[in-house]
Coordinates of C-alpha atoms in Angstrom, one line a residue:
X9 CA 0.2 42.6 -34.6
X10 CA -1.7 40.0 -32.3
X11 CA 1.3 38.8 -29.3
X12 CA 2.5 35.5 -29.9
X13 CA 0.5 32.4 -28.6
X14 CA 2.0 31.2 -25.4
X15 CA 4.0 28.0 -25.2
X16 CA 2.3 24.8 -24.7
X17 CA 4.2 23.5 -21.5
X18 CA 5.9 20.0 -22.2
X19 CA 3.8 17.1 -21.9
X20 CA 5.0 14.7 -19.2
X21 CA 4.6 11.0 -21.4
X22 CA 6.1 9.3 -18.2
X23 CA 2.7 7.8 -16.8
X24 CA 2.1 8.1 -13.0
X25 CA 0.8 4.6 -12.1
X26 CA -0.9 4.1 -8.7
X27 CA -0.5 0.3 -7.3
X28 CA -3.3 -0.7 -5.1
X29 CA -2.5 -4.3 -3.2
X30 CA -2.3 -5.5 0.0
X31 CA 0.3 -8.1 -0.4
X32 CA 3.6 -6.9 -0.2
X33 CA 5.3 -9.5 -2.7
X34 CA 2.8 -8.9 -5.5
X35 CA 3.5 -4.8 -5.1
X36 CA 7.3 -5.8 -5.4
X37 CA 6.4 -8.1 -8.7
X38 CA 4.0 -5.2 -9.9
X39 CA 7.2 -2.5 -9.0
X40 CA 9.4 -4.4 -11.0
X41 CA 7.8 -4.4 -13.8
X42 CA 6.3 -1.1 -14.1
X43 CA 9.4 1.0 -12.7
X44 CA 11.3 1.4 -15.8
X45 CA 8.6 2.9 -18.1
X46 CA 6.9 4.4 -15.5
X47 CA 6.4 6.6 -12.1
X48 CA 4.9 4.0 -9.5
X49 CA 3.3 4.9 -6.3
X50 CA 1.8 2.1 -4.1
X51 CA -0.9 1.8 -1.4
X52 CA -1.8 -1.4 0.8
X53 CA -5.9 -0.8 0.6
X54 CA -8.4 0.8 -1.3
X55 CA -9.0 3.7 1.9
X56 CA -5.2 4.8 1.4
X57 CA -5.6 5.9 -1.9
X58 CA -8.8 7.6 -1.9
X59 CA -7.4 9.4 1.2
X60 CA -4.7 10.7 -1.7
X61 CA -6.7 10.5 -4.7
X62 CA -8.9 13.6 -2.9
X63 CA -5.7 15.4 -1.6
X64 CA -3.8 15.0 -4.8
X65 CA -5.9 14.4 -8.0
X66 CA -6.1 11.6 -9.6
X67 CA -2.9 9.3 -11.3
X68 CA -3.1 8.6 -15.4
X69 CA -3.6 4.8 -14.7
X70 CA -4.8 2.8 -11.5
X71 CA -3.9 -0.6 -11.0
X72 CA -6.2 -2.4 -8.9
X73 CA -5.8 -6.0 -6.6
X74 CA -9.4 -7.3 -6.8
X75 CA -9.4 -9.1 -3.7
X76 CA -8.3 -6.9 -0.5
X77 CA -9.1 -6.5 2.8
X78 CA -12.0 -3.4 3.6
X79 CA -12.7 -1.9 0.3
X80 CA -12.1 -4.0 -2.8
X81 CA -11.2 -3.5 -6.4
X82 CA -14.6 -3.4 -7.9
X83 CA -15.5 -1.4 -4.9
X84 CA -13.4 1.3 -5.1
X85 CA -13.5 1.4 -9.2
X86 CA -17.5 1.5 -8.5
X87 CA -16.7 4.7 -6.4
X88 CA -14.6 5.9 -9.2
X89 CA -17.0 5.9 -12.0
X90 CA -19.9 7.3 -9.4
X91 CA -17.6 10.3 -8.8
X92 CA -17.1 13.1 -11.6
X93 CA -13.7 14.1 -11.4
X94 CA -12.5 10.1 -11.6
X95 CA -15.2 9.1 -13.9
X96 CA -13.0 8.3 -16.7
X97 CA -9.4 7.7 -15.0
X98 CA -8.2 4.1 -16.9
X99 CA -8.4 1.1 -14.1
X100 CA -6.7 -2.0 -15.0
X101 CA -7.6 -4.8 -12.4
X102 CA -5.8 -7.2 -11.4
X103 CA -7.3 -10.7 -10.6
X104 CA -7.1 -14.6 -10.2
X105 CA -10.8 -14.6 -11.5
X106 CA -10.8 -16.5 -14.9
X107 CA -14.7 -16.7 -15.1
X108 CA -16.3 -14.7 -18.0
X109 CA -18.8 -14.1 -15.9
X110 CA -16.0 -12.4 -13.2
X111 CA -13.8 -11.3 -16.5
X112 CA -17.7 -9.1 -17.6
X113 CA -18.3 -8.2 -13.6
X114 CA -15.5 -6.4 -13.2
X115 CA -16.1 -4.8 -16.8
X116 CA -19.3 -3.7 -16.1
X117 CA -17.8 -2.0 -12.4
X118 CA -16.1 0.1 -14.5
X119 CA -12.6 -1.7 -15.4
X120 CA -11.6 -0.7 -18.6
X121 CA -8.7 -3.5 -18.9
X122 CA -7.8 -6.6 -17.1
X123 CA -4.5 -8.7 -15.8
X124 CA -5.1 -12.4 -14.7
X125 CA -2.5 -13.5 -11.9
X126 CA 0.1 -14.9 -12.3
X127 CA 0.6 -11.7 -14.1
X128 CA 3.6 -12.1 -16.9
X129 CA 5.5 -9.0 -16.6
X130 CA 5.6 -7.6 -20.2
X131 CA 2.1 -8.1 -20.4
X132 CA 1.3 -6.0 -17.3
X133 CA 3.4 -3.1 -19.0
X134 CA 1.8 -3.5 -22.2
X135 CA -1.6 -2.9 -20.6
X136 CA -0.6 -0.2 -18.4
X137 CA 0.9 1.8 -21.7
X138 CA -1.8 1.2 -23.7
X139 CA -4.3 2.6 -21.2
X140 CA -1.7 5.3 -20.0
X141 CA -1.7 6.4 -23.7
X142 CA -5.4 6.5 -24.1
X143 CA -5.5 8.8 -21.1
X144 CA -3.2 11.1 -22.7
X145 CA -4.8 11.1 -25.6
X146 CA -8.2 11.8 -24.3
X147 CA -6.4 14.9 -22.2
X148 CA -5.0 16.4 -25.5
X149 CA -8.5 16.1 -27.1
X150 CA -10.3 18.0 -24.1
X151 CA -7.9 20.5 -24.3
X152 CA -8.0 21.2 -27.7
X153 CA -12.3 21.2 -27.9
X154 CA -11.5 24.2 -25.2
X155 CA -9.0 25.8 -27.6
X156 CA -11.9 25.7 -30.1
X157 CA -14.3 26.9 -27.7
X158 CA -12.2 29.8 -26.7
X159 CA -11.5 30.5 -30.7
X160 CA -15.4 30.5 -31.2
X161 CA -15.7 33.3 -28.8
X162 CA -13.2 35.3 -30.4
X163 CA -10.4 35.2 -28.4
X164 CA -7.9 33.7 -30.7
X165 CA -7.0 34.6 -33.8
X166 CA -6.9 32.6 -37.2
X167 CA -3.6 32.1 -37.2
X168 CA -3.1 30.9 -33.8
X169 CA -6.2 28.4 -34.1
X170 CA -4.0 26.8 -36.9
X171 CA -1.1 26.8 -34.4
X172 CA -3.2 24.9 -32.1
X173 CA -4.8 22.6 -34.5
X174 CA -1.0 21.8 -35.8
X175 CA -0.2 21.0 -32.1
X176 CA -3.0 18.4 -31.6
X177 CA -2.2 17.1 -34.9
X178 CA 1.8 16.6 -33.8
X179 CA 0.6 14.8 -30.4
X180 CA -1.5 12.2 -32.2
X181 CA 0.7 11.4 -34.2
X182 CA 3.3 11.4 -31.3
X183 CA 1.2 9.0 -29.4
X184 CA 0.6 7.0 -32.5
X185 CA 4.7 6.6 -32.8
X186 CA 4.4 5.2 -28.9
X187 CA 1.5 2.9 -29.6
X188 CA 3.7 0.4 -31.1
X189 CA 0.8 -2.1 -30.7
X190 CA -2.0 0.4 -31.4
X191 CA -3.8 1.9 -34.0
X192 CA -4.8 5.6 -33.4
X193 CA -8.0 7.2 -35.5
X194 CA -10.1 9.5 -35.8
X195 CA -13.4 9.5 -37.5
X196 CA -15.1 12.2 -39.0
X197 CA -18.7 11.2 -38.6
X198 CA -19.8 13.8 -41.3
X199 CA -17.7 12.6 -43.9
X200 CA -17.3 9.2 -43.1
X201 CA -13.9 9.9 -43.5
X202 CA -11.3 8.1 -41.1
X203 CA -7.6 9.1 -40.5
X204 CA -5.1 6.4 -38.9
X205 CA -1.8 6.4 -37.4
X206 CA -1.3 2.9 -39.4
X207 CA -3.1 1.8 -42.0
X208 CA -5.7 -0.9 -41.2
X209 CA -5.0 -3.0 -44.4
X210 CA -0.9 -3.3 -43.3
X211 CA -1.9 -4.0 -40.0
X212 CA -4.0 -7.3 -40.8
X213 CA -1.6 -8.4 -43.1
X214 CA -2.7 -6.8 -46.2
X215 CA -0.9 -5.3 -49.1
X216 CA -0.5 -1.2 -47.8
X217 CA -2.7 0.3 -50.4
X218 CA -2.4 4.1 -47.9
X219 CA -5.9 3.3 -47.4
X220 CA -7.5 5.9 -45.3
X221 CA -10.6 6.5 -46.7
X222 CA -13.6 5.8 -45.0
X223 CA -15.5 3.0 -42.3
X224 CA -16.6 0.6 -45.4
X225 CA -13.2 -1.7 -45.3
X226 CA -13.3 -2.0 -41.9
X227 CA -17.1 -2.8 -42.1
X228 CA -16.4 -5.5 -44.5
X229 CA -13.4 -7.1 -42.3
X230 CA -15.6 -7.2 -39.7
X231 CA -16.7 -10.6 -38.4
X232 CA -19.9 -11.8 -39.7
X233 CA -21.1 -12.7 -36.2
X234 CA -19.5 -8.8 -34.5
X235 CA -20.6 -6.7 -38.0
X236 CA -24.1 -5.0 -37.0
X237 CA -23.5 -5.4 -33.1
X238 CA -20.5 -3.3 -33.6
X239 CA -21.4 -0.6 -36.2
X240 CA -25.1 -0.3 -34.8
X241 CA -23.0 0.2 -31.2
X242 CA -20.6 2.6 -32.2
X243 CA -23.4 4.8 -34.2
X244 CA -25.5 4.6 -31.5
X245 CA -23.0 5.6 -29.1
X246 CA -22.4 8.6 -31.5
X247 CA -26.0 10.1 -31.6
X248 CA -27.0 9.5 -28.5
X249 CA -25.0 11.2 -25.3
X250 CA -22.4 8.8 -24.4
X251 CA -18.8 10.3 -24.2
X252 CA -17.2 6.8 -24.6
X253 CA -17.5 3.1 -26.5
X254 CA -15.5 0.4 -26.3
X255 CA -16.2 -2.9 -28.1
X256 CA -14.5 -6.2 -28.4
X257 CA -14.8 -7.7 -31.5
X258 CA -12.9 -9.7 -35.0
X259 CA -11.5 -8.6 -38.0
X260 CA -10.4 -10.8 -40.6
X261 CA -6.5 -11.2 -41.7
X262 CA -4.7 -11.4 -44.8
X263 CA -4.3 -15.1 -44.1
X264 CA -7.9 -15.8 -43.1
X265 CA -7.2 -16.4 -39.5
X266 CA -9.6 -13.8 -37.2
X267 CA -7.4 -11.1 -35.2
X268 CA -9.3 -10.1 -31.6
X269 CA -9.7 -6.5 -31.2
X270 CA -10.2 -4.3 -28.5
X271 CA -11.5 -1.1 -29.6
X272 CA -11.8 2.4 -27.9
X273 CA -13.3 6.2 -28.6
X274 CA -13.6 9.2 -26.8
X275 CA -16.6 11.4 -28.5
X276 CA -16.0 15.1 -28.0
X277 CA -19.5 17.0 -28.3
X278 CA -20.5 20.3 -28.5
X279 CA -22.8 22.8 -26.6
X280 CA -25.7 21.4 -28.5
X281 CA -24.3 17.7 -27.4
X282 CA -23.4 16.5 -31.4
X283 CA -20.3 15.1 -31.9
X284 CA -17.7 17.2 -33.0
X285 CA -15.2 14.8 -32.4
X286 CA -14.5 11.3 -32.7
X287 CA -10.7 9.9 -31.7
X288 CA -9.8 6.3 -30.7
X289 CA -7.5 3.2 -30.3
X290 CA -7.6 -0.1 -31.8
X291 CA -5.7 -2.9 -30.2
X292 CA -5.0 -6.2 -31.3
X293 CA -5.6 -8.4 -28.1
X294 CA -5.5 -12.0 -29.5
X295 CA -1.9 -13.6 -27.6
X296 CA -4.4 -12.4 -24.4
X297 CA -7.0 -14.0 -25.7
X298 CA -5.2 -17.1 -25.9
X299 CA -3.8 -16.8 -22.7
X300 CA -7.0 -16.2 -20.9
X301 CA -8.5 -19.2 -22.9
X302 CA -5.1 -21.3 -21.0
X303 CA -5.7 -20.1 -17.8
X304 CA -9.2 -21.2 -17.8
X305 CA -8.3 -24.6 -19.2
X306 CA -5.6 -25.0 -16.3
X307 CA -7.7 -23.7 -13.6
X308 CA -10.6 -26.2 -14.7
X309 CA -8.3 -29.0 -14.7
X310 CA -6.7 -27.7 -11.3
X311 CA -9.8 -28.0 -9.8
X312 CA -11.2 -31.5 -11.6
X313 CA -7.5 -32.5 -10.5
X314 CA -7.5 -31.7 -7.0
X315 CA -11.4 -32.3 -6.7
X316 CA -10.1 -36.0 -7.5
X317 CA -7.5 -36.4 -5.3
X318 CA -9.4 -34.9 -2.5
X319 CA -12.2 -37.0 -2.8
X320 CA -10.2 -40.6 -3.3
X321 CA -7.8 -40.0 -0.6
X322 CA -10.7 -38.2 2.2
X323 CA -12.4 -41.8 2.6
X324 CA -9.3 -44.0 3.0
X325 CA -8.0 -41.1 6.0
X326 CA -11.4 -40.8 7.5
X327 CA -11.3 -44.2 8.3
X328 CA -7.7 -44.4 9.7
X329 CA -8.3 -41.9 11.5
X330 CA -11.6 -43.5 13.1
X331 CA -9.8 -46.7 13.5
X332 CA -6.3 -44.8 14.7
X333 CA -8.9 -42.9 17.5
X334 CA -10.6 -46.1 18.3
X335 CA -7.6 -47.8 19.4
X336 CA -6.3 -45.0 21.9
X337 CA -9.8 -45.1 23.7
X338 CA -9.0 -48.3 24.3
X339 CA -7.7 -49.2 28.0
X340 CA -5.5 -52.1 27.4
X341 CA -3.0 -50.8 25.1
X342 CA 0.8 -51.0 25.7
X343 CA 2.9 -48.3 25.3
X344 CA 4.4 -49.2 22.3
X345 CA 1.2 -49.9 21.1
X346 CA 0.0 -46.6 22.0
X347 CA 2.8 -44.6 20.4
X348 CA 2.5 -46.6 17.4
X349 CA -1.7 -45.4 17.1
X350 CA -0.3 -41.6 17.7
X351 CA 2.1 -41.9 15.2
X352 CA -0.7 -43.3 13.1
X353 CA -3.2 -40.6 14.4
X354 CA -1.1 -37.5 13.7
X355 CA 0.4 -38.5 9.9
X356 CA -3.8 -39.2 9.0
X357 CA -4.4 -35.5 10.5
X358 CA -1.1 -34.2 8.7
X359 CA -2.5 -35.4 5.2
X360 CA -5.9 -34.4 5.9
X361 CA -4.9 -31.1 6.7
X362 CA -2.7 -30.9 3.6
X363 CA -5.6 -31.7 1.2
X364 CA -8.1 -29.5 3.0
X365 CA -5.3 -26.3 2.2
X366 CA -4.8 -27.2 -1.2
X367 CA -8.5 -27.2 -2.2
X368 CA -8.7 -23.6 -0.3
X369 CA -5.4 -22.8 -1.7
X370 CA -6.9 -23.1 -5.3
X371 CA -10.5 -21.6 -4.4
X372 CA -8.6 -18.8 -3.0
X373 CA -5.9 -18.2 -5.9
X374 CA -8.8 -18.5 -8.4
X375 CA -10.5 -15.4 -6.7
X376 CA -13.1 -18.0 -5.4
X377 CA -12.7 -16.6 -2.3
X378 CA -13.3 -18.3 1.1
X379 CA -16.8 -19.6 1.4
X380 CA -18.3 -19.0 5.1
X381 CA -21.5 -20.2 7.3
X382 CA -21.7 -17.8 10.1
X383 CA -23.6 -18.8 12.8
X384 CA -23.9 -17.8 16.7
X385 CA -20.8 -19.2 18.6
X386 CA -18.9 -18.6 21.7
X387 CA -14.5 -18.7 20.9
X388 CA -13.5 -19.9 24.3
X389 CA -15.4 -22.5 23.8
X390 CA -13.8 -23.3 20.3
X391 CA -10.4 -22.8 21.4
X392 CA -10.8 -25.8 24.3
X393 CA -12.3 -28.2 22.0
X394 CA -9.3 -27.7 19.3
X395 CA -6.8 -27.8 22.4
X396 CA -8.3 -30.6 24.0
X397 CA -8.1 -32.4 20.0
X398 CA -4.2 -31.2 20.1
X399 CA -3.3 -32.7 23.5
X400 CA -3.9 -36.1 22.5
X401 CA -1.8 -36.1 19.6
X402 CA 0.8 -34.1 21.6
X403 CA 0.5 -35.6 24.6
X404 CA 3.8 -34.6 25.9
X405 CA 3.5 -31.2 25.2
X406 CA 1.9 -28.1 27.6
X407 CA -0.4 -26.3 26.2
X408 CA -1.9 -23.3 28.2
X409 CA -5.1 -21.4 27.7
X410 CA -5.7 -18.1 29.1
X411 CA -9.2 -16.3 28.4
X412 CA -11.0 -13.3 29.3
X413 CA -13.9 -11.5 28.7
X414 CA -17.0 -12.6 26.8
X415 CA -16.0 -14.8 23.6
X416 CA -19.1 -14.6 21.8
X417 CA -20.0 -13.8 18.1
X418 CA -20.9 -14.9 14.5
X419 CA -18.4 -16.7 12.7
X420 CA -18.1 -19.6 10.8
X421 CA -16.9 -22.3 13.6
X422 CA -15.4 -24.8 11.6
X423 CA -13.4 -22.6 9.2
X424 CA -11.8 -20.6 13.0
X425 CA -10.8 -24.4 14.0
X426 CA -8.5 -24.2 11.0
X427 CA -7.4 -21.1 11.9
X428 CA -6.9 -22.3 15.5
X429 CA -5.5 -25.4 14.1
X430 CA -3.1 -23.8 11.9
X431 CA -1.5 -21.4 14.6
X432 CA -1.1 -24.2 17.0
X433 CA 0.0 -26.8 14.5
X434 CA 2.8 -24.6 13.5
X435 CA 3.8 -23.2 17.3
X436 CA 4.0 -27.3 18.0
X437 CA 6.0 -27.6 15.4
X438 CA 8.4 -25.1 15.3
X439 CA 9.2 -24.6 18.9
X440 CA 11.0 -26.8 21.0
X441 CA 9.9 -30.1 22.8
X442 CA 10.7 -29.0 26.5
X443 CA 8.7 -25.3 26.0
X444 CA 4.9 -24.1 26.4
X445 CA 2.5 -22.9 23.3
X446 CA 0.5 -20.5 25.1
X447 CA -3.1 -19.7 23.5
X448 CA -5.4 -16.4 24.8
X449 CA -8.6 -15.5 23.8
X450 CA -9.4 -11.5 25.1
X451 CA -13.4 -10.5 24.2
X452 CA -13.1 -7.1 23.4
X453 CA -15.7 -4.3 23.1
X454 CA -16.8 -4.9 19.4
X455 CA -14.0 -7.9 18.8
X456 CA -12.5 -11.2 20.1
X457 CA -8.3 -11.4 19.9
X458 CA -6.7 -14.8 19.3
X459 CA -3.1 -14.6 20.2
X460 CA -1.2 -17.9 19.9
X461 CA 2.7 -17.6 21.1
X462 CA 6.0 -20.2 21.1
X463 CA 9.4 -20.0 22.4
X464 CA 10.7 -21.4 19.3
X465 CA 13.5 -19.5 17.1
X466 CA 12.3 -16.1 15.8
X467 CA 11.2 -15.6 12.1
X468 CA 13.5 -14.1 9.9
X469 CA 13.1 -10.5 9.6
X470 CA 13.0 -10.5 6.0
X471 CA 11.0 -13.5 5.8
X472 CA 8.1 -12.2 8.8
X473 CA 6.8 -9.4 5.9
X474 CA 6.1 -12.4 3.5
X475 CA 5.3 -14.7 6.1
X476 CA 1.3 -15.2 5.0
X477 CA 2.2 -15.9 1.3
X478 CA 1.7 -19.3 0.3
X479 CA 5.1 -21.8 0.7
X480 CA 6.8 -19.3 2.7
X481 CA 9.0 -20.7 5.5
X482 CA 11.4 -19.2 7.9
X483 CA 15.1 -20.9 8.3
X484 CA 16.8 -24.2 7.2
X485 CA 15.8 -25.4 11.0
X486 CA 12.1 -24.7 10.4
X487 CA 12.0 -26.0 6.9
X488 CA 13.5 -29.4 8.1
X489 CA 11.2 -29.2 11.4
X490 CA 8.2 -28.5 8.9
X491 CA 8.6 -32.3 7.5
X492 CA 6.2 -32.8 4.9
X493 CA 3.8 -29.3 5.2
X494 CA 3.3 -27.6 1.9
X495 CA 3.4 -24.1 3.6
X496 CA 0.1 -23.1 3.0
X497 CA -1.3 -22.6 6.3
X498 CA -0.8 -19.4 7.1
X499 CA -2.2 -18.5 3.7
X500 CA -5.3 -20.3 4.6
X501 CA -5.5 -18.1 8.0
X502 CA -5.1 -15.5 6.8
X503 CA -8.0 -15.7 4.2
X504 CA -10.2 -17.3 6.8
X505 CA -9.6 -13.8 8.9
X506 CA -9.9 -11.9 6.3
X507 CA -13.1 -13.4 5.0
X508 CA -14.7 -12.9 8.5
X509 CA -13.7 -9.0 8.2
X510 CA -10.8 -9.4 10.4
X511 CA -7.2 -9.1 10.2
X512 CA -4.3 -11.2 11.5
X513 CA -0.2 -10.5 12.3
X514 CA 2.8 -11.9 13.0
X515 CA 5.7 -10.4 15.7
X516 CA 8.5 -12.2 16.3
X517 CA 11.8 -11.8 18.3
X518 CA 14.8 -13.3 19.7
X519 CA 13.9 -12.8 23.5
X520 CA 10.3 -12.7 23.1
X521 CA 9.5 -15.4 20.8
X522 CA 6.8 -15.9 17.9
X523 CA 3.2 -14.6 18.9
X524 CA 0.1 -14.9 16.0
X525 CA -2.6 -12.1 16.6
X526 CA -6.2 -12.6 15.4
X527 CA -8.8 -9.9 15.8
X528 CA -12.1 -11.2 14.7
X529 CA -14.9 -8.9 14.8
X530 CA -18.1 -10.2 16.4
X531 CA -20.5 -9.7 13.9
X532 CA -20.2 -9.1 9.7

């Protein structure tokens, strides 16, 4: 009597999920949503977790944050699909772009799935199941095209090749009782034959005939426009060498109305490369559809919007501040006078400054990014022409410089004078009358450091970690001495610096004050 097969060892359906982001509130939002279905691990940049992805192995899903600092999203899934053993881990990315040309970029890097931000989180959960599933799924199959390998060589006996067909058999249909929003098949591509979790004809609305049967319903559901781009695809895909398809296409309801669908198989082949194997997923993605289709209306109107605004109120403030500038040159001015043009001076610059963030705020949120024009530049010099700017609106404020070093490099000089602007603007104005803002500028071998420091009340500690985020503000006595600011301008910095390649920090105590640190390096 042959020994008893050994037992399958229980299948883990708790995904591991690794969270790659660099902003500390997003991994939170991300945590939140994904920790009750599933095992979350989180990294800050792309280097982390290919450190662990080589010491470890690899998670069943990887959620990526497209823009990061060093390595990003579509930079490390490009390295992923380059690489053997992570050529097929699911990616989901995660990303402001609302383009179709960015939505088919990060597609053809590899993504198999994407999340626009902000992110709702049921949807992100949804996404991450469905690809968790298919991963399982596509580990079953591997495993049991072994099995049949290992039968084929006469290791296994009839009866326990049954055993082990019955066991792939009870984990589709166990992943098909998870996929509440998918429909599991597989095709037999000799017969024509297809067998689904749910039948297709229920799913679309249609009377349940238990149609299995074979491909020609589908084919005649099919959107006239998707039919022979998807069935010349998916046969294709079949004879040729390709171990997965994926297609996004329309199939026709019960009431007429056209259901998007996103459509995924894994082909097993044999030694001779034929499929013997064909096992998928079907997913209706329409409500994403839709909201994709919302998000690029509102993003469009956020930008005719503010485009608008910026343009109509840019001319009336240039010339007040022209006029406002022209009247302190001038030597016959009272005082009252002259406090009256600062006054006038410094509420121009306030609102200028205010629109100039929000149209970066909006590039940057819509995965624009921050557009640069490096050229040759020395930062010392930078730093006294933005000082020198500051002193006359502030006149009765010290402000000291400190520099050392050689400031020299390629950067984009008006886009640091916002970062220069930024930091000083905000150590004015959150630090008291009667103390110094102190601003340093230390070349370094391959780097310059900006370090810009107050004596004003320290940051929160709990609010310092979130500090860059846009409309983040520290205590009730900063909010009120922030007046009118929108709180984006350390969110601006901080894609300025990171756009350059560099990186930027906060510290701030009690008996040491608030100090910004810059470190820019010289060249891209």
């Amino acid at each position: 009597m042959a020994p008893p097969p050994p037992a399958s060892p229980p299948v883990d359906l708790t995904p591991l999920v690794w969270v790659v982001d660099d902003s500390p509130t997003e991994i939170e939002a991300i945590r939140r949503s994904l920790s009750s279905a599933c095992r979350v691990e989180v990294f800050s940049n792309g280097e982390a977790m290919l450190e662990a992805l080589h010491q470890h192995g690899p998670p069943d899903v990887l959620v990526l944050d497209w823009q990061m600092p060093g390595l990003s999203g579509l930079e490390v899934c490009r390295y992923l699909r380059g690489t053997p053993s992570t050529a097929m881990l699911p990616v989901l990315i995660l990303t402001g772009h609302a383009r179709p040309e960015d939505v088919e970029e990060a597609l053809l890097a590899g993504a198999n799935d994407y999340v626009l931000k902000p992110f709702q989180p049921a949807e992100l959960l949804a996404r991450v199941h469905a690809l968790s599933r298919w991963e399982l799924q596509r580990k079953r199959v591997l495993a049991d095209e072994r099995a049949r390998r290992v039968l084929a060589e006469g290791s296994l006996t009839e009866v326990q090749a049954a055993e082990a067909r019955a066991r792939r058999s009870e984990q589709r249909y166990l992943l098909a009782a998870r996929a509440t929003r998918d429909v599991i098949w597989e095709w037999n591509t000799e017969t024509d034959e297809v067998e689904r979790s749910i039948s297709l004809p229920a799913y679309l609305g249609y009377p349940d005939t238990g149609q299995t049967g074979d491909t020609q319903w589908w084919k005649e559901h099919l959107h006239p426009e998707d039919r022979e781009r998807v069935v010349s695809g998916i046969r294709a895909a079949i004879a040729g060498t390709a171990q997965d398809w994926q297609e996004e296409y329309r199939l026709r309801r019960a009431d007429g109305t056209w259901v998007f669908i996103v459509d995924r198989c894994h082909i097993v082949r044999d030694e001779e490369g034929r499929a013997s194997q064909v096992v998928g997923a079907l997913q209706d993605v329409t409500e994403r559809k839709r909201l994709e289709a919302e998000a690029r209306q509102r993003a469009e109107f956020e930008r005719q919007l503010i485009g608008i605004v910026s343009h109509d109120l840019r001319n009336p403030l240039n010339a007040i501040t022209l006029a406002a500038t022209a009247i302190l040159r001038s030597e016959e001015l009272e005082e009252r006078q002259r406090r009256n043009a600062v006054r006038v001076l410094t509420a121009a610059d306030r609102a200028t400054r205010m629109i100039r963030d929000l149209l970066d705020f909006t590039q940057a949120r819509q995965g624009g990014g921050i557009p640069l024009n490096r050229q040759p530049m020395d930062l010392h010099e930078l730093v006294h022409t933005v000082v020198d700017e500051l002193q006359v609106i502030h006149s009765d404020r010290t402000i000291h410089v400190e520099q050392a070093g050689d400031g020299k490099g390629e950067w984009d000089p008006d886009r640091l004078m916002q970062v220069i602007g930024n930091l000083m603007g905000n150590a004015l104005q959150y630090s008291p009358p009667n103390t110094p803002v102190k601003v340093t500028t230390r070349g370094e071998v391959d780097a310059v450091v900006l370090e810009v420091h107050n004596s004003g009340d320290p940051i929160e500690p709990d609010v310092l970690p979130r500090i860059f985020e846009p409309m983040e503000r520290g205590s009730h006595l900063q909010a009120v001495r922030a007046g009118r600011s929108i709180g984006l301008g350390l969110f601006i910095v901080r894609h300025i610096v990171l756009a350059h390649g560099g990186r930027v920090s906060a510290r701030s105590l009690a008996d040491e004050g608030t100090t910004f640190t810059v470190l820019l390096p010289r060249h891209p």
